[in-house]
Coordinates of C-alpha atoms in Angstrom, one line a residue:
M1343 CA -32.8 30.9 -36.1
L1344 CA -33.4 29.4 -32.7
S1345 CA -36.7 30.4 -31.2
V1346 CA -37.6 30.4 -27.5
T1347 CA -41.0 30.0 -25.8
R1348 CA -40.8 31.7 -22.4
C1349 CA -42.9 30.5 -19.5
Q1350 CA -45.8 32.8 -18.6
H1351 CA -45.5 35.1 -15.6
G1352 CA -49.0 36.3 -15.1
E1353 CA -49.8 37.9 -18.4
G1354 CA -47.5 37.6 -21.3
A1355 CA -47.0 36.0 -24.6
P1356 CA -44.5 33.7 -26.3
I1357 CA -41.4 35.5 -27.4
S1358 CA -38.5 34.6 -29.7
L1359 CA -34.9 34.3 -28.6
A1360 CA -34.0 36.5 -31.5
S1361 CA -35.9 39.4 -30.0
V1362 CA -34.5 38.7 -26.5
A1363 CA -31.0 38.6 -28.0
S1364 CA -31.4 41.8 -29.9
E1365 CA -32.9 43.6 -26.9
S1366 CA -31.0 42.2 -23.9
L1367 CA -27.9 40.3 -25.0
P1368 CA -24.6 42.0 -25.9
T1369 CA -23.3 41.6 -29.4
Y1370 CA -20.8 38.8 -28.6
A1371 CA -23.6 36.6 -27.2
R1372 CA -26.1 36.9 -30.0
G1373 CA -24.5 34.1 -31.9
A1374 CA -26.1 31.8 -29.3
I1375 CA -29.4 32.0 -31.2
D1376 CA -28.0 29.6 -33.8
L1377 CA -27.0 26.3 -32.2
S1378 CA -25.5 24.9 -35.3
H1379 CA -25.6 25.2 -39.0
S1380 CA -27.5 21.9 -39.3
S1381 CA -29.9 22.0 -36.3
S1382 CA -32.8 24.1 -35.3
F1383 CA -33.8 24.3 -31.7
C1384 CA -36.7 25.6 -29.7
L1385 CA -35.5 26.6 -26.2
M1386 CA -37.9 26.3 -23.3
A1387 CA -36.4 28.5 -20.6
M1388 CA -37.4 27.6 -17.1
I1389 CA -38.5 30.2 -14.6
D1390 CA -35.3 29.8 -12.6
E1391 CA -32.9 29.7 -15.6
P1392 CA -32.1 33.1 -17.2
L1393 CA -31.9 33.2 -21.0
Y1394 CA -28.6 34.9 -21.0
P1395 CA -26.4 32.2 -19.5
I1396 CA -28.2 29.5 -21.5
A1397 CA -27.5 31.3 -24.7
V1398 CA -23.9 31.7 -23.8
L1399 CA -23.5 28.0 -23.0
I1400 CA -25.1 27.0 -26.3
D1401 CA -22.8 29.4 -28.1
E1402 CA -19.8 27.9 -26.4
L1403 CA -20.6 24.4 -27.7
K1404 CA -19.3 25.5 -31.1
N1405 CA -16.7 28.0 -29.9
E1406 CA -13.1 27.6 -31.2
D1407 CA -11.7 27.9 -27.7
V1408 CA -11.4 24.3 -26.3
Q1409 CA -11.7 25.5 -22.7
L1410 CA -15.0 27.2 -23.5
R1411 CA -16.4 24.1 -25.2
L1412 CA -15.3 22.0 -22.3
N1413 CA -17.0 24.4 -19.9
S1414 CA -20.2 24.2 -21.9
I1415 CA -20.1 20.3 -22.0
R1416 CA -19.7 20.2 -18.3
K1417 CA -22.9 22.2 -18.0
L1418 CA -24.9 20.1 -20.3
S1419 CA -27.4 19.4 -17.5
T1420 CA -28.1 23.1 -17.3
I1421 CA -28.8 23.3 -21.0
A1422 CA -30.9 20.2 -20.9
R1423 CA -33.1 21.5 -18.0
A1424 CA -33.7 24.7 -20.0
L1425 CA -34.6 22.8 -23.2
G1426 CA -36.8 20.4 -21.6
E1427 CA -36.9 16.6 -21.9
E1428 CA -38.4 16.3 -25.3
R1429 CA -36.1 18.8 -27.0
T1430 CA -33.1 17.3 -25.2
R1431 CA -34.0 13.9 -26.6
K1432 CA -34.8 15.0 -30.1
E1433 CA -32.2 17.7 -30.8
L1434 CA -29.5 18.1 -28.1
V1435 CA -28.5 14.4 -27.9
P1436 CA -28.4 14.0 -31.7
F1437 CA -26.3 17.2 -31.9
L1438 CA -23.9 15.7 -29.4
G1439 CA -23.7 12.5 -31.4
E1440 CA -22.6 14.5 -34.4
N1441 CA -20.0 16.3 -32.4
N1442 CA -17.5 13.4 -32.2
D1443 CA -14.5 15.0 -33.8
D1444 CA -13.7 17.4 -30.9
D1445 CA -10.7 17.6 -28.7
D1446 CA -10.1 14.4 -26.5
E1447 CA -10.6 16.3 -23.3
V1448 CA -14.0 17.6 -24.5
L1449 CA -15.1 14.1 -25.7
L1450 CA -14.0 12.7 -22.3
A1451 CA -16.2 15.2 -20.5
M1452 CA -19.1 14.4 -22.8
A1453 CA -18.8 10.7 -22.2
E1454 CA -18.9 11.3 -18.5
E1455 CA -21.8 13.7 -18.6
L1456 CA -23.9 11.4 -20.8
G1457 CA -23.6 8.6 -18.1
V1458 CA -25.7 10.7 -15.7
F1459 CA -28.1 12.1 -18.3
I1460 CA -31.1 9.8 -17.9
P1461 CA -33.1 12.3 -15.8
Y1462 CA -32.8 14.9 -18.5
V1463 CA -34.2 12.8 -21.3
G1464 CA -37.3 11.7 -19.5
G1465 CA -36.1 8.9 -17.3
V1466 CA -35.3 5.2 -17.9
E1467 CA -38.1 4.9 -20.4
Y1468 CA -36.0 7.0 -22.8
A1469 CA -32.5 6.0 -21.7
H1470 CA -31.9 4.3 -25.0
V1471 CA -31.6 7.7 -26.8
L1472 CA -28.3 8.2 -25.0
L1473 CA -26.8 5.0 -26.5
P1474 CA -26.0 6.3 -30.0
P1475 CA -23.6 9.2 -29.0
L1476 CA -21.9 6.9 -26.5
E1477 CA -21.5 4.2 -29.1
T1478 CA -19.8 6.7 -31.3
L1479 CA -17.5 7.7 -28.4
C1480 CA -16.6 4.0 -28.0
S1481 CA -14.9 4.0 -31.4
V1482 CA -12.7 7.1 -31.0
E1483 CA -8.9 6.7 -31.0
E1484 CA -8.2 7.9 -27.4
T1485 CA -8.3 5.1 -24.9
C1486 CA -9.5 7.1 -21.9
V1487 CA -12.4 8.4 -23.9
R1488 CA -13.4 4.9 -24.9
D1489 CA -13.1 3.6 -21.3
K1490 CA -15.2 6.4 -20.0
A1491 CA -17.8 5.8 -22.7
V1492 CA -17.9 2.1 -21.8
E1493 CA -18.3 3.1 -18.1
S1494 CA -21.2 5.3 -18.9
L1495 CA -22.8 2.7 -21.1
C1496 CA -22.6 0.2 -18.2
R1497 CA -24.2 2.8 -15.9
I1498 CA -27.1 3.4 -18.2
G1499 CA -27.5 -0.3 -19.0
A1500 CA -27.8 -1.1 -15.3
Q1501 CA -30.9 1.2 -15.1
M1502 CA -32.6 0.3 -18.3
R1503 CA -35.7 -1.9 -18.4
E1504 CA -35.3 -5.5 -19.6
S1505 CA -37.3 -4.9 -22.8
N1506 CA -35.1 -1.9 -23.7
L1507 CA -32.0 -3.9 -23.0
V1508 CA -33.1 -6.4 -25.5
N1509 CA -34.2 -3.9 -28.1
W1510 CA -31.5 -1.3 -27.8
F1511 CA -28.5 -2.4 -25.6
A1512 CA -27.9 -5.9 -26.9
P1513 CA -27.8 -4.8 -30.5
L1514 CA -25.3 -2.1 -29.5
L1515 CA -23.1 -4.7 -27.9
K1516 CA -23.3 -6.8 -31.0
R1517 CA -22.3 -3.9 -33.2
L1518 CA -19.4 -3.0 -30.9
A1519 CA -18.2 -6.6 -30.9
A1520 CA -18.9 -7.2 -34.6
D1521 CA -21.6 -9.7 -33.8
Q1522 CA -21.3 -13.0 -31.8
L1523 CA -19.5 -11.3 -29.0
Q1524 CA -18.1 -14.2 -27.1
A1525 CA -16.8 -16.1 -30.2
E1526 CA -15.4 -13.0 -31.8
L1527 CA -13.6 -12.0 -28.6
R1528 CA -12.1 -15.5 -28.3
S1529 CA -11.0 -15.3 -31.9
M1530 CA -9.5 -11.8 -31.5
Y1531 CA -7.7 -12.9 -28.3
G1532 CA -6.3 -16.0 -30.1
Q1533 CA -4.9 -13.7 -32.8
L1534 CA -3.3 -11.5 -30.2
C1535 CA -1.7 -14.6 -28.6
Q1536 CA -0.1 -15.4 -31.9
D1537 CA 0.8 -11.9 -33.0
D1538 CA 4.2 -11.3 -34.6
M1539 CA 5.1 -8.7 -32.0
P1540 CA 6.4 -10.1 -28.7
M1541 CA 5.0 -7.0 -26.9
V1542 CA 1.5 -7.9 -28.0
R1543 CA 1.9 -11.6 -27.0
R1544 CA 3.2 -10.4 -23.6
A1545 CA 0.1 -8.3 -23.1
A1546 CA -2.1 -11.3 -24.1
A1547 CA -0.2 -13.6 -21.7
S1548 CA -0.5 -11.2 -18.8
N1549 CA -4.3 -11.1 -19.2
L1550 CA -4.8 -14.8 -19.8
G1551 CA -6.2 -15.4 -16.3
K1552 CA -8.6 -12.5 -16.4
F1553 CA -9.9 -13.5 -19.9
A1554 CA -10.3 -17.1 -18.8
A1555 CA -12.4 -16.1 -15.8
T1556 CA -15.0 -14.6 -18.2
I1557 CA -15.2 -17.8 -20.4
V1558 CA -17.9 -20.4 -19.8
P1559 CA -16.3 -23.7 -18.5
S1560 CA -17.1 -25.6 -21.7
Q1561 CA -14.9 -23.3 -23.7
L1562 CA -11.9 -23.4 -21.3
K1563 CA -10.7 -26.8 -22.5
T1564 CA -11.5 -26.3 -26.2
D1565 CA -10.2 -22.7 -26.7
I1566 CA -8.3 -21.3 -23.7
L1567 CA -6.1 -24.3 -23.0
S1568 CA -4.8 -24.4 -26.6
L1569 CA -3.9 -20.7 -26.4
F1570 CA -2.3 -21.3 -23.1
E1571 CA -0.1 -24.1 -24.5
D1572 CA 1.0 -21.8 -27.3
L1573 CA 2.0 -19.1 -24.9
T1574 CA 3.9 -21.6 -22.7
Q1575 CA 6.0 -22.6 -25.7
D1576 CA 6.7 -19.1 -26.9
D1577 CA 10.3 -18.5 -28.0
Q1578 CA 10.4 -15.3 -25.9
D1579 CA 11.1 -15.8 -22.2
S1580 CA 9.2 -12.5 -21.4
V1581 CA 6.0 -14.2 -22.8
R1582 CA 6.6 -17.5 -21.0
L1583 CA 7.2 -16.0 -17.6
L1584 CA 3.9 -14.2 -17.9
A1585 CA 2.2 -17.4 -18.9
V1586 CA 3.3 -18.8 -15.4
E1587 CA 0.8 -16.4 -13.9
G1588 CA -1.8 -18.0 -16.2
C1589 CA -1.0 -21.4 -14.7
A1590 CA -2.2 -20.2 -11.3
A1591 CA -5.3 -18.6 -12.7
L1592 CA -6.3 -21.6 -14.8
G1593 CA -5.6 -23.9 -11.9
K1594 CA -8.3 -22.2 -9.9
L1595 CA -10.8 -22.6 -12.7
L1596 CA -10.2 -26.2 -13.7
E1597 CA -11.1 -29.4 -11.9
P1598 CA -8.1 -31.1 -10.1
H1599 CA -7.8 -33.9 -12.7
D1600 CA -7.8 -31.4 -15.5
C1601 CA -5.0 -29.5 -13.7
V1602 CA -3.0 -32.6 -13.4
T1603 CA -3.5 -33.4 -17.1
H1604 CA -3.0 -29.9 -18.6
I1605 CA -1.3 -27.6 -16.1
L1606 CA 1.0 -29.8 -14.1
P1607 CA 3.3 -30.8 -17.0
V1608 CA 3.7 -27.1 -17.9
I1609 CA 4.7 -26.2 -14.4
V1610 CA 7.3 -29.0 -14.2
N1611 CA 8.7 -27.9 -17.6
F1612 CA 8.8 -24.3 -16.5
S1613 CA 10.8 -25.3 -13.3
Q1614 CA 13.5 -26.4 -15.7
D1615 CA 13.1 -23.6 -18.3
K1616 CA 16.3 -22.4 -19.8
S1617 CA 15.5 -18.8 -18.8
W1618 CA 16.1 -18.0 -15.1
R1619 CA 13.3 -15.4 -15.2
V1620 CA 10.8 -18.1 -16.0
R1621 CA 12.1 -20.3 -13.2
Y1622 CA 12.0 -17.3 -10.9
M1623 CA 8.3 -16.8 -11.6
V1624 CA 7.7 -20.5 -10.9
A1625 CA 9.6 -20.3 -7.6
N1626 CA 7.4 -17.4 -6.6
Q1627 CA 4.1 -19.2 -7.3
L1628 CA 4.7 -22.9 -7.1
Y1629 CA 3.1 -23.2 -3.6
E1630 CA -0.2 -22.0 -5.1
F1631 CA -0.4 -25.0 -7.4
C1632 CA -0.3 -27.6 -4.6
E1633 CA -3.9 -27.2 -3.6
A1634 CA -5.0 -27.1 -7.3
V1635 CA -3.4 -30.5 -8.2
G1636 CA -3.9 -32.3 -4.9
P1637 CA -1.5 -34.1 -2.5
E1638 CA -0.5 -37.0 -4.7
A1639 CA 0.7 -34.8 -7.6
T1640 CA 2.3 -32.5 -5.0
R1641 CA 4.4 -35.4 -3.6
T1642 CA 5.3 -36.9 -7.0
D1643 CA 5.8 -33.8 -9.1
L1644 CA 5.8 -30.5 -7.3
V1645 CA 8.1 -31.4 -4.4
P1646 CA 10.9 -32.5 -6.8
A1647 CA 10.3 -29.3 -8.9
Y1648 CA 10.6 -27.2 -5.8
V1649 CA 13.8 -28.9 -4.7
R1650 CA 15.3 -28.2 -8.1
L1651 CA 14.4 -24.5 -7.6
L1652 CA 16.0 -24.4 -4.2
R1653 CA 19.2 -25.7 -5.7
D1654 CA 19.0 -23.5 -8.9
N1655 CA 22.2 -22.1 -10.3
E1656 CA 20.8 -18.6 -10.3
A1657 CA 20.8 -16.7 -7.0
E1658 CA 17.6 -14.8 -7.9
V1659 CA 15.7 -18.1 -8.3
R1660 CA 17.0 -19.4 -5.0
I1661 CA 16.0 -16.1 -3.3
A1662 CA 12.4 -16.5 -4.6
A1663 CA 12.3 -20.2 -3.7
A1664 CA 13.8 -19.6 -0.2
G1665 CA 11.3 -16.9 0.5
K1666 CA 8.4 -19.3 0.0
V1667 CA 9.8 -22.3 1.9
T1668 CA 7.4 -21.9 4.9
K1669 CA 4.3 -21.5 2.7
F1670 CA 5.3 -24.6 0.7
C1671 CA 5.9 -26.7 3.8
H1672 CA 2.6 -25.5 5.2
I1673 CA 0.7 -26.7 2.1
S1674 CA 2.5 -30.0 1.7
S1675 CA 3.2 -32.0 4.8
P1676 CA 5.7 -32.2 7.7
Q1677 CA 7.0 -35.6 6.4
L1678 CA 7.7 -34.3 2.9
A1679 CA 9.3 -31.1 4.4
I1680 CA 11.7 -33.1 6.7
Q1681 CA 12.6 -35.6 4.0
H1682 CA 13.0 -33.4 1.0
I1683 CA 13.0 -29.7 1.8
L1684 CA 15.1 -29.5 5.0
P1685 CA 18.3 -30.7 3.4
C1686 CA 18.0 -27.9 0.9
V1687 CA 17.2 -25.4 3.6
K1688 CA 20.4 -26.5 5.4
D1689 CA 22.4 -25.9 2.2
L1690 CA 20.8 -22.5 1.7
S1691 CA 21.8 -21.4 5.2
S1692 CA 25.4 -21.4 4.0
D1693 CA 24.6 -20.1 0.5
S1694 CA 27.2 -18.0 -1.2
S1695 CA 24.7 -15.2 -1.7
Q1696 CA 23.9 -13.1 1.4
H1697 CA 20.5 -12.2 -0.1
V1698 CA 19.5 -15.9 -0.3
R1699 CA 20.4 -16.4 3.3
S1700 CA 18.5 -13.2 4.3
A1701 CA 15.4 -14.4 2.4
L1702 CA 15.6 -17.8 4.1
A1703 CA 16.1 -16.1 7.6
S1704 CA 13.0 -14.0 7.1
V1705 CA 10.7 -17.1 6.9
I1706 CA 12.5 -20.1 8.3
M1707 CA 11.3 -19.4 11.9
G1708 CA 7.8 -20.1 10.6
M1709 CA 8.7 -23.7 9.9
A1710 CA 9.0 -24.5 13.6
P1711 CA 5.2 -24.7 14.3
I1712 CA 4.8 -26.8 11.2
L1713 CA 7.5 -29.3 12.0
G1714 CA 6.9 -29.6 15.7
K1715 CA 9.2 -29.5 18.8
D1716 CA 11.3 -32.6 18.1
A1717 CA 12.0 -31.8 14.5
T1718 CA 12.7 -28.2 15.3
I1719 CA 15.2 -29.1 18.0
E1720 CA 16.9 -31.7 15.9
Q1721 CA 16.7 -30.2 12.4
L1722 CA 15.9 -26.5 12.6
L1723 CA 17.8 -25.3 15.7
P1724 CA 21.3 -25.9 14.2
I1725 CA 20.2 -23.9 11.1
F1726 CA 19.0 -21.1 13.4
L1727 CA 22.3 -21.0 15.1
S1728 CA 24.2 -20.9 11.8
L1729 CA 22.1 -18.0 10.6
L1730 CA 22.5 -16.2 14.0
K1731 CA 26.2 -16.2 13.4
D1732 CA 26.0 -15.0 9.8
E1733 CA 28.4 -12.3 8.8
F1734 CA 25.6 -10.3 7.1
P1735 CA 23.7 -8.3 9.7
D1736 CA 20.3 -8.5 8.0
V1737 CA 20.4 -12.3 8.2
R1738 CA 20.9 -12.1 12.0
L1739 CA 18.2 -9.5 12.5
N1740 CA 15.7 -11.5 10.4
I1741 CA 16.2 -14.4 12.7
I1742 CA 15.9 -12.4 15.9
S1743 CA 12.8 -10.5 14.8
K1744 CA 10.8 -13.8 14.5
L1745 CA 12.0 -15.5 17.7
D1746 CA 8.5 -15.7 19.1
Q1747 CA 7.5 -18.3 16.6
V1748 CA 10.3 -20.6 17.8
N1749 CA 9.8 -19.8 21.5
Q1750 CA 6.2 -21.2 21.3
V1751 CA 7.6 -24.5 20.1
I1752 CA 10.8 -25.3 21.9
G1753 CA 10.6 -23.1 25.0
I1754 CA 12.7 -20.2 26.3
D1755 CA 15.4 -22.1 28.2
L1756 CA 16.8 -23.8 25.1
L1757 CA 16.2 -20.8 23.0
S1758 CA 18.0 -18.4 25.3
Q1759 CA 21.1 -20.6 25.5
S1760 CA 21.7 -20.2 21.8
L1761 CA 20.3 -16.7 21.5
L1762 CA 22.4 -14.6 23.9
P1763 CA 25.8 -14.7 22.1
A1764 CA 24.1 -13.5 18.9
I1765 CA 22.4 -10.6 20.7
V1766 CA 25.6 -9.5 22.4
E1767 CA 27.4 -9.6 19.0
L1768 CA 24.7 -7.6 17.4
A1769 CA 24.7 -5.1 20.3
E1770 CA 28.3 -4.4 19.7
D1771 CA 28.3 -4.4 15.9
R1772 CA 30.5 -1.8 14.3
H1773 CA 27.6 -0.6 12.1
W1774 CA 25.5 1.7 14.1
R1775 CA 22.3 0.9 12.2
V1776 CA 22.7 -2.7 13.2
R1777 CA 23.0 -1.7 16.9
L1778 CA 19.9 0.5 16.4
A1779 CA 17.9 -2.4 14.9
I1780 CA 18.7 -4.7 17.9
I1781 CA 17.8 -2.0 20.3
E1782 CA 14.4 -1.7 18.7
Y1783 CA 14.0 -5.5 19.1
I1784 CA 14.9 -5.4 22.8
P1785 CA 11.3 -4.8 24.1
L1786 CA 10.1 -7.7 22.0
L1787 CA 12.8 -9.9 23.3
A1788 CA 12.1 -8.8 26.9
S1789 CA 8.4 -9.8 26.5
Q1790 CA 9.5 -13.2 25.0
L1791 CA 12.4 -14.1 27.3
G1792 CA 10.9 -12.9 30.6
V1793 CA 12.1 -10.7 33.4
G1794 CA 14.5 -13.3 34.9
F1795 CA 16.5 -13.9 31.7
F1796 CA 16.5 -10.2 30.9
D1797 CA 17.9 -9.1 34.3
D1798 CA 20.8 -11.6 34.0
K1799 CA 21.8 -11.1 30.4
L1800 CA 20.4 -8.0 28.7
G1801 CA 20.3 -5.3 31.5
S1802 CA 23.9 -4.3 31.1
L1803 CA 23.6 -4.0 27.4
C1804 CA 20.7 -1.5 27.7
M1805 CA 22.9 0.7 30.0
Q1806 CA 25.9 0.4 27.7
W1807 CA 23.9 1.9 24.8
L1808 CA 23.3 5.1 26.8
E1809 CA 26.9 6.0 26.3
D1810 CA 27.2 5.0 22.6
K1811 CA 29.2 7.4 20.3
V1812 CA 26.2 7.8 18.0
F1813 CA 23.3 10.0 19.0
S1814 CA 20.6 7.9 17.4
I1815 CA 21.8 4.9 19.5
R1816 CA 21.7 6.9 22.7
D1817 CA 18.3 8.3 21.8
A1818 CA 16.9 4.9 21.1
A1819 CA 18.4 3.5 24.3
A1820 CA 16.7 6.1 26.4
N1821 CA 13.3 5.3 24.7
N1822 CA 14.1 1.6 25.2
L1823 CA 14.3 2.1 29.0
K1824 CA 10.9 3.6 29.0
L1825 CA 9.5 0.6 27.1
L1826 CA 11.1 -1.8 29.4
A1827 CA 9.7 0.0 32.4
E1828 CA 6.3 -0.3 30.9
E1829 CA 6.8 -4.0 30.2
F1830 CA 8.1 -5.0 33.6
G1831 CA 6.5 -2.3 35.8
P1832 CA 7.7 0.5 38.0
E1833 CA 8.9 -1.7 40.9
W1834 CA 11.2 -3.6 38.5
A1835 CA 12.4 -0.3 37.0
M1836 CA 13.1 1.1 40.5
Q1837 CA 15.4 -1.8 41.1
H1838 CA 17.1 -2.3 37.8
I1839 CA 16.9 0.9 35.8
I1840 CA 16.8 3.9 38.1
P1841 CA 20.0 3.1 40.1
Q1842 CA 22.1 2.4 37.0
V1843 CA 20.8 5.5 35.2
L1844 CA 21.6 7.7 38.2
E1845 CA 25.1 6.3 38.4
K1846 CA 25.9 8.0 35.0
I1847 CA 24.9 11.6 36.0
N1848 CA 28.5 12.6 36.6
N1849 CA 29.8 11.5 33.2
P1850 CA 32.5 14.0 32.1
H1851 CA 31.0 14.3 28.6
Y1852 CA 28.0 16.6 28.5
L1853 CA 26.4 14.7 25.6
Y1854 CA 26.1 11.7 27.8
R1855 CA 24.7 13.8 30.6
M1856 CA 22.0 15.1 28.2
T1857 CA 21.1 11.5 27.4
I1858 CA 20.5 10.8 31.1
L1859 CA 18.2 13.9 31.2
Q1860 CA 16.3 12.6 28.3
A1861 CA 16.0 9.1 29.9
I1862 CA 14.6 10.7 33.1
S1863 CA 12.0 12.7 31.2
L1864 CA 10.8 9.5 29.4
I1865 CA 10.8 7.2 32.5
A1866 CA 9.1 9.7 34.9
P1867 CA 5.5 9.3 33.5
V1868 CA 5.9 5.5 33.9
M1869 CA 7.3 5.7 37.4
G1870 CA 4.6 8.0 38.9
A1871 CA 4.7 11.0 41.2
D1872 CA 6.3 9.5 44.3
I1873 CA 9.4 8.0 42.7
T1874 CA 9.8 11.0 40.4
C1875 CA 9.8 13.4 43.4
Q1876 CA 12.1 11.2 45.5
K1877 CA 14.6 10.0 42.9
L1878 CA 14.4 11.8 39.6
L1879 CA 13.5 15.4 40.4
P1880 CA 16.5 16.0 42.7
V1881 CA 18.8 14.8 39.9
V1882 CA 17.3 17.2 37.4
I1883 CA 17.5 20.1 39.9
A1884 CA 21.2 19.3 40.4
F1885 CA 21.7 19.4 36.6
S1886 CA 20.6 23.0 36.6
K1887 CA 24.0 23.9 38.2
D1888 CA 25.8 22.3 35.2
R1889 CA 28.4 24.5 33.5
V1890 CA 27.2 23.7 30.0
P1891 CA 24.3 25.8 28.7
N1892 CA 22.9 22.9 26.6
I1893 CA 22.4 20.9 29.8
K1894 CA 20.7 23.8 31.6
F1895 CA 18.2 24.6 28.9
N1896 CA 17.4 20.9 28.6
V1897 CA 16.8 21.0 32.4
S1898 CA 14.1 23.6 31.7
K1899 CA 12.5 21.2 29.1
V1900 CA 12.6 18.3 31.5
L1901 CA 11.1 20.3 34.4
Q1902 CA 8.3 21.4 32.1
S1903 CA 7.6 17.8 31.2
L1904 CA 7.5 16.9 34.9
I1905 CA 4.9 19.6 35.8
P1906 CA 1.8 17.4 34.9
I1907 CA 3.3 14.5 36.9
V1908 CA 4.0 15.9 40.3
D1909 CA 1.8 17.7 42.8
Q1910 CA 1.2 21.5 42.5
S1911 CA 3.0 22.0 45.8
V1912 CA 6.1 20.5 44.4
V1913 CA 5.9 22.7 41.3
E1914 CA 5.7 25.8 43.5
E1915 CA 8.3 24.8 46.1
T1916 CA 10.9 23.1 43.9
I1917 CA 10.4 23.5 40.2
R1918 CA 9.4 27.2 40.0
P1919 CA 12.4 28.5 42.1
C1920 CA 14.8 26.5 39.9
L1921 CA 13.3 27.9 36.7
V1922 CA 13.4 31.4 38.1
E1923 CA 17.1 31.0 38.8
L1924 CA 17.6 29.7 35.2
G1925 CA 15.7 32.7 33.9
E1926 CA 18.6 34.9 35.1
D1927 CA 21.3 32.8 33.3
P1928 CA 23.6 34.8 31.0
D1929 CA 22.8 32.4 28.1
V1930 CA 19.9 33.5 26.0
D1931 CA 18.7 30.0 25.2
V1932 CA 18.7 29.0 28.8
R1933 CA 16.6 32.1 29.6
Y1934 CA 14.2 31.4 26.7
F1935 CA 13.4 27.8 27.7
S1936 CA 13.1 28.6 31.4
G1937 CA 10.6 31.3 30.4
Q1938 CA 8.6 28.7 28.4
A1939 CA 8.6 26.3 31.4
L1940 CA 7.5 29.1 33.8
Q1941 CA 4.5 29.9 31.5
A1942 CA 3.5 26.2 31.8
C1943 CA 3.7 26.6 35.6
D1944 CA 1.5 29.6 35.5
Q1945 CA -1.1 27.8 33.3
V1946 CA -1.2 24.9 35.7
M1947 CA -1.7 27.4 38.6
M1948 CA -4.5 29.2 36.8
S1949 CA -6.3 26.0 35.8
S1950 CA -6.2 24.7 39.4

């Protein structure tokens, strides 16, 4: 039977938990007096810890209900505080060590709780008593339990004294690793690399870089490189392609001459591998090897390998290689790029796969700063023009979205001469999503091309989009006018946007008239109070007489948006009378939105 010594409150004497249970606990809780069939406890109940909950928690440690056991495990700290440090060390922790055949969820919670249990066993001096139950948990079948137990071991080990680490923690590691940790791990990893199951070898290949990073340099050449060579010669392409990642990882760990001796031949062979998946991985990562092997090996070996990948028979490989062309040129040299890579780039610009051309278009503009002005004008500009005329919209958009990189090199005059036809073509593309994409690029183009070029070439396009058949285009066009007004300023907008917008107020189609209303509401905050009162507000008031209810309730919305912009006198003399009149409209929606706007007027009036 479990006995309890209760703290003295003034006068009193030690009592047994059995007597407490018989006198004050209900029948279902009296089983708590026996912690287990094999252990006998003496419970020191703290003044602030009632006996009843502690007894219930102890009872739940052996309950058949998993949820109750889990609940008790999560409150181990409460039990430990009640037992005291000595009893926790001598009896509770060993009891937990024996309880290793429980449900995985309970074991996971136990592993987590033990990681923060040092204060309850007497501090770091006694932290080693927590190692045995965690060592047991490290050997259970469930992975998440083992991982949590390892995490808790690391947390405890980080707090242990050096002498205890030597006496307790190091032997534990040796037991877990079956002695000679490093050598055994290398041996086990070598066995995994040669396992009969391809899935196991794939897992080993995918972790080669991580494993190599933990090995001392002297062992890299003797052990890891031999395993690496085995993986690179595997008959399964799924293993070889993962070994490509190991090339990059090993290249960062080895000296340059070792990379040239051991890694470079593998990379060159991989670039000609019979599996396109392996070649795809090489094309994705080849530029990373340039720094590892040095400029000479790059010139003699990696550039030819990269050229082969750019001309590969498989489109997927060409896509990967084309997407890295700028990075490869940046790492190599302008001379090598012009001599060897640019001819391939020219061929890729007319590749049969639209995805190859799109991948090239997304990065080719970045080559301009690398090659310089002369080479860009002579070599790259014709390729840009070819891609700008591509039949695939994404190719053209990828070029236009990166124009600032070329503008910095060759200047706006030369760029604009070749750019405008492509922009006009995109602006009138039959796919509305293409038109939408080019509208979203207009503010960027405006900032790059300047106000003079924009006025002459792009202004009419911006107005044309206000009357597009697709609402999303009209909506984006209205927002585009606001962004342009912010870019070039209110004075420019007064000359080039406002007059052209106001010309469209009498469009016979009410949807287009609604677009004008939206444009006015967006432009007004940029233009300021004076221009809004003089030019925009009268147009909105005139729209309140429109015969279409949708126009009229949108007038109420626009007037509400103008209230914070104009003076209060304008609100009272012009906006409020119009809203009052709309409040008497026969259409219920018109009356509703006018009422909302009038409430906004009243709030402004009250706040002032």
